Amino acid sequence: MSSSKNLLPTWVVVMAVALLTGLQPLTTDMYLPALPQMQQSLHLTPAQAQATLSGLILSFGMGQLIWGPISDRWGRKVVLRCGLTLFVLASLLTVIAQDGHTLVLARVAQGACLSATVMCGRAMIRDLFQPEEGARIMARGMTGLGALALIGPITGGLTATWLGWRATMGSLAICALLILLFVWLFLPETLPPHRRQTRLDWGHLLRQWVQIARHPTFRAHTLLTSSTYGGLFVYLALSSFAFINILHCSKAVYGVYMSTLSLSYLVGTFFCRKWLPTHGLIGTVSLAGRFSLAGGLYMAAVSLYSMLFNLPAAWALLPGMWLYAFAHGIHQPCGQTGVVSAFPQQAGAASALSGFVLASVAFLVGLVLSLLTGLPALTHSIHPMNLGMTLGGMSTAWVAFTLVRQHGLPPSDAD
């Protein structure tokens, strides 16, 4: 069994996972309170405003297909340093953007660079740990991720209110620069030379991805992470408009509401660490699936209430979102560990392929949302957000109760 104790202190691994994976929610969440302000300042159409998120997510997924095999061939450290450096430059471009096309292009570049950090953060766990131990370490790291996600929306809302949306985007460059400094000073290479891939041609990569995609454990956990993130993406894409434009929350209050979801996610990661030793990976995912389902059904009930009576108060939506975020805090560390569990020598490629599927699902969800929110009957409605989260909760529960229960551990670890 691999162990980080033989390579580097556990706190370094946990901090690295928190920072590398935590840059993703910072990139997606911190700017949301500023999104209506950004749209007005640059005269963005609703489609362009949506593209600042969906374009980032698509490039995030595609970028992993490139960074993953490179990291399996030459190691994690060089990929992390390159990806974070380029992310800082892309973030600076978002600050100086003067039109929607430049802003969307900069966000696409951010997503491509972000993919290197998140992919390596997942793959290095497989470099160092066996599946269930890795899930516990991943959960500890994602507790740190939850703390960053908790701070991000509040910081973004206050910064947008006091200094404007450009300052909010600039803060991402500062965050990435600090993470790059940590990687440079503290994080050594985690992939030993004898476990690196020797080939990097496209024919070999395609055969490798086909082999990975055929593995039932990979498919189960990839569908788990994709379905739970798909419902979360609905929230990310529509919540700022729903809360600020429809339910008339201020940017600062909306930032606080977002942070309560991050707090619920944080609590979920704590429960993940508590449940794993007693319920195992499969049992923990099954328990979390019940919360995903409950959160989704609650959002459907709120939507039904608004159709039969009146718009609810903004706070009335929060309980369902808290349930969903709590479950998400369990599904993500378990699922992200599970996708690489059967591939100790191909962890980068497996992580990249899973991330690509997740991002593709999110991008398709974004396209559907763009069509739905363009319909006159739904333009000023909370229904697309609520029912989208309902679908995410129901599909996540189904995956947890069926596929993960059957194939949640690779055969060598299923005993």
Short mmCIF file of C-alpha atoms in Angstrom, two decimals:
data_model
loop_
_atom_site.label_atom_id
_atom_site.label_comp_id
_atom_site.label_asym_id
_atom_site.label_seq_id
_atom_site.Cartn_x
_atom_site.Cartn_y
_atom_site.Cartn_z
CA MET A 1 0.00 0.00 0.00
CA SER A 2 1.26 3.46 -0.88
CA SER A 3 1.47 5.99 1.87
CA SER A 4 2.23 9.69 1.89
CA LYS A 5 4.18 9.21 5.11
CA ASN A 6 7.04 7.73 3.09
CA LEU A 7 7.12 10.66 0.72
CA LEU A 8 5.96 13.90 2.32
CA PRO A 9 3.97 15.09 5.36
CA THR A 10 0.24 14.42 5.26
CA TRP A 11 -0.52 18.10 5.89
CA VAL A 12 1.22 18.97 2.62
CA VAL A 13 -0.97 16.48 0.73
CA VAL A 14 -4.15 17.75 2.39
CA MET A 15 -3.22 21.40 1.80
CA ALA A 16 -2.30 20.66 -1.82
CA VAL A 17 -5.63 18.93 -2.49
CA ALA A 18 -7.50 21.81 -0.84
CA LEU A 19 -5.71 24.50 -2.86
CA LEU A 20 -5.52 22.71 -6.20
CA THR A 21 -9.14 21.55 -6.26
CA GLY A 22 -10.34 24.65 -4.38
CA LEU A 23 -9.27 26.92 -7.22
CA GLN A 24 -12.20 25.54 -9.23
CA PRO A 25 -15.02 26.79 -6.95
CA LEU A 26 -13.16 30.06 -6.50
CA THR A 27 -13.06 30.47 -10.28
CA THR A 28 -16.75 29.63 -10.71
CA ASP A 29 -18.25 31.05 -7.49
CA MET A 30 -16.31 34.21 -6.68
CA TYR A 31 -17.44 36.10 -9.77
CA LEU A 32 -21.12 35.11 -9.60
CA PRO A 33 -22.18 38.03 -7.36
CA ALA A 34 -20.51 40.33 -9.91
CA LEU A 35 -22.04 38.67 -12.97
CA PRO A 36 -25.11 40.97 -13.36
CA GLN A 37 -22.81 43.99 -12.86
CA MET A 38 -20.36 42.60 -15.42
CA GLN A 39 -23.18 41.99 -17.89
CA GLN A 40 -24.37 45.57 -17.57
CA SER A 41 -20.89 47.10 -17.76
CA LEU A 42 -19.81 45.28 -20.91
CA HIS A 43 -23.31 45.21 -22.46
CA LEU A 44 -23.29 41.42 -22.60
CA THR A 45 -26.21 39.52 -23.99
CA PRO A 46 -27.67 36.78 -21.75
CA ALA A 47 -25.95 34.21 -23.99
CA GLN A 48 -22.57 35.92 -23.57
CA ALA A 49 -23.03 36.12 -19.80
CA GLN A 50 -23.86 32.40 -19.75
CA ALA A 51 -20.81 31.70 -21.93
CA THR A 52 -18.46 33.15 -19.31
CA LEU A 53 -19.32 30.08 -17.23
CA SER A 54 -20.18 27.41 -19.80
CA GLY A 55 -17.14 28.27 -21.95
CA LEU A 56 -14.89 27.95 -18.92
CA ILE A 57 -16.40 24.59 -18.02
CA LEU A 58 -16.02 23.21 -21.56
CA SER A 59 -12.36 24.21 -21.83
CA PHE A 60 -11.84 22.87 -18.31
CA GLY A 61 -12.99 19.46 -19.49
CA MET A 62 -11.09 19.45 -22.78
CA GLY A 63 -7.91 20.71 -21.16
CA GLN A 64 -7.78 17.71 -18.86
CA LEU A 65 -7.52 15.38 -21.86
CA ILE A 66 -4.25 17.12 -22.71
CA TRP A 67 -2.81 17.71 -19.24
CA GLY A 68 -3.67 14.24 -17.91
CA PRO A 69 -1.51 12.16 -20.26
CA ILE A 70 1.28 14.74 -20.05
CA SER A 71 1.30 14.42 -16.26
CA ASP A 72 1.35 10.60 -16.54
CA ARG A 73 4.39 10.90 -18.83
CA TRP A 74 6.44 13.67 -17.21
CA GLY A 75 4.97 13.98 -13.72
CA ARG A 76 2.58 16.24 -11.82
CA LYS A 77 4.95 19.02 -10.79
CA VAL A 78 5.78 20.42 -14.23
CA VAL A 79 2.08 20.39 -15.21
CA LEU A 80 1.07 22.21 -12.03
CA ARG A 81 3.68 24.93 -12.45
CA CYS A 82 2.81 25.54 -16.09
CA GLY A 83 -0.95 25.44 -15.52
CA LEU A 84 -0.94 27.83 -12.58
CA THR A 85 1.38 30.32 -14.29
CA LEU A 86 -0.85 30.43 -17.36
CA PHE A 87 -3.95 30.72 -15.14
CA VAL A 88 -2.52 33.89 -13.56
CA LEU A 89 -1.99 35.41 -17.02
CA ALA A 90 -5.50 34.43 -18.16
CA SER A 91 -6.97 35.98 -15.00
CA LEU A 92 -5.19 39.25 -15.72
CA LEU A 93 -6.77 39.22 -19.18
CA THR A 94 -10.24 39.03 -17.61
CA VAL A 95 -9.42 42.16 -15.61
CA ILE A 96 -8.55 44.27 -18.66
CA ALA A 97 -11.23 42.86 -21.01
CA GLN A 98 -13.19 45.64 -22.75
CA ASP A 99 -15.81 43.55 -24.54
CA GLY A 100 -17.72 40.32 -24.20
CA HIS A 101 -15.68 38.39 -26.77
CA THR A 102 -12.40 39.11 -24.97
CA LEU A 103 -13.92 38.23 -21.61
CA VAL A 104 -15.29 34.91 -22.84
CA LEU A 105 -11.94 34.10 -24.48
CA ALA A 106 -10.12 34.86 -21.22
CA ARG A 107 -12.52 32.66 -19.26
CA VAL A 108 -11.99 29.83 -21.75
CA ALA A 109 -8.23 30.21 -21.20
CA GLN A 110 -8.80 30.15 -17.44
CA GLY A 111 -10.71 26.89 -17.75
CA ALA A 112 -7.98 25.23 -19.84
CA CYS A 113 -5.34 26.19 -17.26
CA LEU A 114 -7.56 25.35 -14.29
CA SER A 115 -7.92 21.80 -15.61
CA ALA A 116 -4.22 21.16 -14.93
CA THR A 117 -4.51 21.96 -11.23
CA VAL A 118 -7.70 20.02 -10.51
CA MET A 119 -6.62 16.98 -12.52
CA CYS A 120 -3.25 16.80 -10.75
CA GLY A 121 -4.91 17.28 -7.36
CA ARG A 122 -7.02 14.17 -7.98
CA ALA A 123 -4.28 12.10 -9.60
CA MET A 124 -1.72 12.67 -6.86
CA ILE A 125 -4.08 11.04 -4.36
CA ARG A 126 -3.87 7.81 -6.38
CA ASP A 127 -0.09 8.26 -6.58
CA LEU A 128 0.08 8.09 -2.79
CA PHE A 129 -2.90 6.11 -1.45
CA GLN A 130 -5.14 3.09 -1.90
CA PRO A 131 -8.85 3.86 -2.67
CA GLU A 132 -10.55 4.07 0.75
CA GLU A 133 -7.56 5.71 2.45
CA GLY A 134 -7.40 8.09 -0.50
CA ALA A 135 -11.08 8.95 -0.06
CA ARG A 136 -10.43 9.95 3.56
CA ILE A 137 -7.48 12.13 2.54
CA MET A 138 -9.51 13.59 -0.32
CA ALA A 139 -12.33 14.40 2.12
CA ARG A 140 -9.86 16.20 4.40
CA GLY A 141 -8.58 18.18 1.45
CA MET A 142 -12.09 19.02 0.34
CA THR A 143 -12.82 20.35 3.80
CA GLY A 144 -10.24 22.97 2.90
CA LEU A 145 -11.89 23.34 -0.48
CA GLY A 146 -15.17 23.97 1.32
CA ALA A 147 -13.52 26.68 3.42
CA LEU A 148 -12.29 28.39 0.25
CA ALA A 149 -15.74 28.05 -1.30
CA LEU A 150 -17.21 29.54 1.88
CA ILE A 151 -15.00 32.62 1.71
CA GLY A 152 -15.17 33.07 -2.06
CA PRO A 153 -18.78 34.22 -2.58
CA ILE A 154 -18.67 36.64 0.36
CA THR A 155 -15.39 38.09 -0.87
CA GLY A 156 -16.74 38.27 -4.41
CA GLY A 157 -19.95 39.99 -3.33
CA LEU A 158 -18.21 42.56 -1.13
CA THR A 159 -15.49 43.22 -3.70
CA ALA A 160 -18.04 43.71 -6.47
CA THR A 161 -20.05 46.06 -4.25
CA TRP A 162 -17.11 48.21 -3.13
CA LEU A 163 -14.57 47.96 -5.97
CA GLY A 164 -16.46 46.63 -8.99
CA TRP A 165 -16.37 43.42 -10.98
CA ARG A 166 -12.83 43.92 -12.33
CA ALA A 167 -11.42 43.80 -8.82
CA THR A 168 -13.33 40.57 -8.25
CA MET A 169 -11.69 39.02 -11.29
CA GLY A 170 -8.28 40.34 -10.23
CA SER A 171 -8.57 38.57 -6.90
CA LEU A 172 -8.51 35.25 -8.78
CA ALA A 173 -5.07 36.10 -10.16
CA ILE A 174 -3.84 36.77 -6.62
CA CYS A 175 -5.28 33.45 -5.36
CA ALA A 176 -3.63 31.51 -8.18
CA LEU A 177 -0.30 33.24 -7.56
CA LEU A 178 -0.39 32.22 -3.89
CA ILE A 179 -1.21 28.61 -4.84
CA LEU A 180 1.67 28.60 -7.33
CA LEU A 181 3.99 29.79 -4.54
CA PHE A 182 2.85 26.92 -2.30
CA VAL A 183 3.39 24.36 -5.07
CA TRP A 184 6.84 25.75 -5.85
CA LEU A 185 7.97 25.74 -2.21
CA PHE A 186 6.34 22.67 -0.66
CA LEU A 187 5.01 20.15 -3.17
CA PRO A 188 7.47 17.60 -4.59
CA GLU A 189 6.81 15.20 -7.42
CA THR A 190 4.35 12.47 -6.36
CA LEU A 191 4.53 10.20 -9.42
CA PRO A 192 7.64 7.96 -9.21
CA PRO A 193 9.57 7.40 -12.46
CA HIS A 194 8.84 3.66 -12.60
CA ARG A 195 5.06 4.32 -12.74
CA ARG A 196 5.18 6.88 -15.57
CA GLN A 197 3.84 6.18 -19.03
CA THR A 198 6.45 5.74 -21.74
CA ARG A 199 4.27 6.70 -24.74
CA LEU A 200 2.30 9.82 -25.58
CA ASP A 201 1.08 9.26 -29.17
CA TRP A 202 -2.61 9.75 -29.92
CA GLY A 203 -3.24 6.15 -30.94
CA HIS A 204 -1.95 4.92 -27.60
CA LEU A 205 -3.96 7.56 -25.74
CA LEU A 206 -7.20 6.62 -27.49
CA ARG A 207 -6.70 2.93 -26.70
CA GLN A 208 -5.92 3.88 -23.09
CA TRP A 209 -9.08 5.97 -22.75
CA VAL A 210 -11.20 3.19 -24.25
CA GLN A 211 -9.73 0.75 -21.74
CA ILE A 212 -10.42 3.14 -18.86
CA ALA A 213 -13.96 3.91 -20.03
CA ARG A 214 -14.80 0.21 -20.14
CA HIS A 215 -14.04 -0.27 -16.46
CA PRO A 216 -17.31 -0.42 -14.47
CA THR A 217 -15.79 1.24 -11.37
CA PHE A 218 -14.66 4.19 -13.48
CA ARG A 219 -18.08 4.52 -15.10
CA ALA A 220 -19.94 4.35 -11.80
CA HIS A 221 -17.92 7.09 -10.12
CA THR A 222 -17.73 9.25 -13.24
CA LEU A 223 -21.52 9.23 -13.51
CA LEU A 224 -21.73 9.99 -9.78
CA THR A 225 -19.47 13.05 -9.95
CA SER A 226 -21.04 14.21 -13.22
CA SER A 227 -24.64 13.95 -12.04
CA THR A 228 -24.06 15.69 -8.72
CA TYR A 229 -22.02 18.44 -10.40
CA GLY A 230 -24.64 18.78 -13.13
CA GLY A 231 -27.22 19.79 -10.54
CA LEU A 232 -24.74 22.11 -8.88
CA PHE A 233 -23.93 23.70 -12.23
CA VAL A 234 -27.59 24.61 -12.65
CA TYR A 235 -27.29 26.53 -9.39
CA LEU A 236 -24.03 28.18 -10.45
CA ALA A 237 -25.42 29.22 -13.82
CA LEU A 238 -28.78 30.61 -12.68
CA SER A 239 -28.65 31.49 -8.99
CA SER A 240 -27.25 35.01 -9.34
CA PHE A 241 -30.08 35.99 -11.70
CA ALA A 242 -32.70 34.13 -9.66
CA PHE A 243 -31.69 35.64 -6.33
CA ILE A 244 -30.64 39.13 -7.47
CA ASN A 245 -32.96 39.86 -10.41
CA ILE A 246 -36.05 37.80 -9.55
CA LEU A 247 -36.04 37.53 -5.75
CA HIS A 248 -34.41 40.98 -5.35
CA CYS A 249 -31.48 40.12 -3.06
CA SER A 250 -28.53 42.47 -2.89
CA LYS A 251 -25.15 41.24 -4.16
CA ALA A 252 -23.81 41.09 -0.61
CA VAL A 253 -26.80 39.08 0.68
CA TYR A 254 -26.56 36.75 -2.29
CA GLY A 255 -22.88 36.21 -1.47
CA VAL A 256 -23.85 35.29 2.09
CA TYR A 257 -26.49 32.85 0.82
CA MET A 258 -23.90 31.22 -1.45
CA SER A 259 -21.56 30.87 1.49
CA THR A 260 -24.18 29.00 3.49
CA LEU A 261 -24.17 26.39 0.73
CA SER A 262 -20.39 26.23 0.98
CA LEU A 263 -20.77 25.75 4.73
CA SER A 264 -23.19 22.89 4.10
CA TYR A 265 -20.70 21.39 1.64
CA LEU A 266 -18.01 21.75 4.31
CA VAL A 267 -20.17 19.87 6.82
CA GLY A 268 -20.66 17.17 4.18
CA THR A 269 -16.91 16.62 3.90
CA PHE A 270 -16.72 16.19 7.70
CA PHE A 271 -19.47 13.57 7.60
CA CYS A 272 -17.71 11.87 4.70
CA ARG A 273 -14.62 11.42 6.85
CA LYS A 274 -16.76 10.20 9.76
CA TRP A 275 -18.81 7.70 7.74
CA LEU A 276 -16.03 6.18 5.62
CA PRO A 277 -14.42 4.09 8.43
CA THR A 278 -17.77 2.63 9.50
CA HIS A 279 -19.79 2.45 6.26
CA GLY A 280 -17.04 2.14 3.67
CA LEU A 281 -16.92 3.95 0.34
CA ILE A 282 -20.06 2.36 -1.10
CA GLY A 283 -22.16 2.77 2.06
CA THR A 284 -21.12 6.41 2.44
CA VAL A 285 -22.13 7.22 -1.12
CA SER A 286 -25.47 5.47 -0.60
CA LEU A 287 -26.20 7.52 2.52
CA ALA A 288 -25.35 10.73 0.68
CA GLY A 289 -27.65 9.73 -2.18
CA ARG A 290 -30.63 10.05 0.17
CA PHE A 291 -29.72 13.66 0.88
CA SER A 292 -29.29 14.38 -2.85
CA LEU A 293 -32.78 13.03 -3.47
CA ALA A 294 -34.29 14.96 -0.55
CA GLY A 295 -32.70 18.22 -1.70
CA GLY A 296 -33.92 17.76 -5.25
CA LEU A 297 -37.46 16.96 -4.19
CA TYR A 298 -37.53 20.00 -1.90
CA MET A 299 -36.58 22.26 -4.82
CA ALA A 300 -39.41 20.74 -6.88
CA ALA A 301 -41.84 21.44 -4.02
CA VAL A 302 -40.76 25.10 -3.87
CA SER A 303 -41.23 25.41 -7.61
CA LEU A 304 -44.72 23.88 -7.35
CA TYR A 305 -45.59 26.33 -4.55
CA SER A 306 -44.53 29.30 -6.71
CA MET A 307 -46.71 28.07 -9.58
CA LEU A 308 -49.77 27.60 -7.38
CA PHE A 309 -49.37 30.65 -5.16
CA ASN A 310 -46.66 33.33 -5.15
CA LEU A 311 -42.90 33.65 -5.43
CA PRO A 312 -41.34 32.38 -2.20
CA ALA A 313 -38.99 34.41 -0.07
CA ALA A 314 -35.37 33.93 -1.10
CA TRP A 315 -34.46 32.15 2.12
CA ALA A 316 -37.14 29.51 1.47
CA LEU A 317 -35.01 28.00 -1.31
CA LEU A 318 -32.03 27.46 0.98
CA PRO A 319 -32.99 24.23 2.83
CA GLY A 320 -33.14 22.22 -0.40
CA MET A 321 -29.87 23.73 -1.57
CA TRP A 322 -28.26 22.93 1.79
CA LEU A 323 -29.28 19.29 1.49
CA TYR A 324 -27.92 19.11 -2.04
CA ALA A 325 -24.63 20.81 -1.10
CA PHE A 326 -24.22 18.54 1.96
CA ALA A 327 -24.51 15.45 -0.24
CA HIS A 328 -22.20 17.01 -2.83
CA GLY A 329 -19.56 17.32 -0.12
CA ILE A 330 -19.67 13.53 0.24
CA HIS A 331 -20.08 12.48 -3.38
CA GLN A 332 -17.15 14.51 -4.68
CA PRO A 333 -14.32 13.14 -2.51
CA CYS A 334 -15.66 9.60 -2.82
CA GLY A 335 -16.31 9.88 -6.55
CA GLN A 336 -13.07 11.64 -7.45
CA THR A 337 -11.13 8.99 -5.56
CA GLY A 338 -13.19 6.22 -7.13
CA VAL A 339 -12.55 7.23 -10.75
CA VAL A 340 -8.80 6.65 -10.38
CA SER A 341 -8.95 3.74 -7.93
CA ALA A 342 -8.43 1.03 -10.56
CA PHE A 343 -5.62 2.84 -12.41
CA PRO A 344 -2.46 3.34 -10.30
CA GLN A 345 -0.34 3.80 -13.44
CA GLN A 346 -2.92 5.81 -15.41
CA ALA A 347 -4.33 8.06 -12.70
CA GLY A 348 -3.78 11.22 -14.73
CA ALA A 349 -5.53 9.83 -17.80
CA ALA A 350 -8.42 8.43 -15.73
CA SER A 351 -8.81 11.69 -13.83
CA ALA A 352 -8.68 13.63 -17.10
CA LEU A 353 -11.28 11.48 -18.84
CA SER A 354 -13.62 11.67 -15.85
CA GLY A 355 -13.16 15.43 -15.68
CA PHE A 356 -13.89 15.74 -19.39
CA VAL A 357 -17.15 13.81 -18.99
CA LEU A 358 -18.13 15.95 -16.00
CA ALA A 359 -17.39 19.20 -17.84
CA SER A 360 -19.19 17.99 -20.97
CA VAL A 361 -22.29 17.22 -18.92
CA ALA A 362 -22.10 20.67 -17.34
CA PHE A 363 -21.66 22.31 -20.75
CA LEU A 364 -24.69 20.47 -22.16
CA VAL A 365 -26.67 21.51 -19.09
CA GLY A 366 -25.60 25.09 -19.80
CA LEU A 367 -26.83 24.87 -23.39
CA VAL A 368 -30.21 23.54 -22.26
CA LEU A 369 -30.47 26.29 -19.65
CA SER A 370 -29.70 28.94 -22.28
CA LEU A 371 -32.59 27.64 -24.38
CA LEU A 372 -34.98 27.39 -21.44
CA THR A 373 -34.20 30.82 -19.99
CA GLY A 374 -34.71 32.32 -23.44
CA LEU A 375 -38.36 31.24 -23.45
CA PRO A 376 -40.67 34.12 -22.48
CA ALA A 377 -42.51 32.01 -19.91
CA LEU A 378 -39.26 31.13 -18.09
CA THR A 379 -37.17 34.28 -18.50
CA HIS A 380 -38.22 35.66 -15.10
CA SER A 381 -38.78 32.35 -13.35
CA ILE A 382 -37.07 30.25 -10.70
CA HIS A 383 -38.31 27.03 -12.31
CA PRO A 384 -35.25 26.26 -14.51
CA MET A 385 -32.95 26.48 -11.49
CA ASN A 386 -35.22 24.55 -9.13
CA LEU A 387 -36.19 21.76 -11.50
CA GLY A 388 -32.65 21.45 -12.82
CA MET A 389 -31.45 20.79 -9.28
CA THR A 390 -34.31 18.32 -8.86
CA LEU A 391 -33.12 16.37 -11.88
CA GLY A 392 -29.55 16.47 -10.57
CA GLY A 393 -30.60 15.14 -7.17
CA MET A 394 -32.70 12.33 -8.60
CA SER A 395 -30.06 11.18 -11.09
CA THR A 396 -27.31 11.31 -8.44
CA ALA A 397 -29.40 9.20 -6.07
CA TRP A 398 -30.07 6.64 -8.79
CA VAL A 399 -26.35 6.30 -9.56
CA ALA A 400 -25.51 6.02 -5.85
CA PHE A 401 -28.16 3.37 -5.19
CA THR A 402 -27.39 1.23 -8.26
CA LEU A 403 -24.08 1.64 -10.11
CA VAL A 404 -21.88 2.63 -7.18
CA ARG A 405 -23.44 -0.07 -4.99
CA GLN A 406 -22.58 -2.67 -7.65
CA HIS A 407 -19.22 -1.41 -8.91
CA GLY A 408 -18.00 1.14 -6.38
CA LEU A 409 -14.67 -0.59 -5.71
CA PRO A 410 -12.32 -2.28 -8.18
CA PRO A 411 -12.36 -6.08 -7.86
CA SER A 412 -9.10 -6.26 -5.86
CA ASP A 413 -10.55 -3.94 -3.20
CA ALA A 414 -14.17 -5.14 -3.22
CA ASP A 415 -13.60 -7.69 -0.49
#
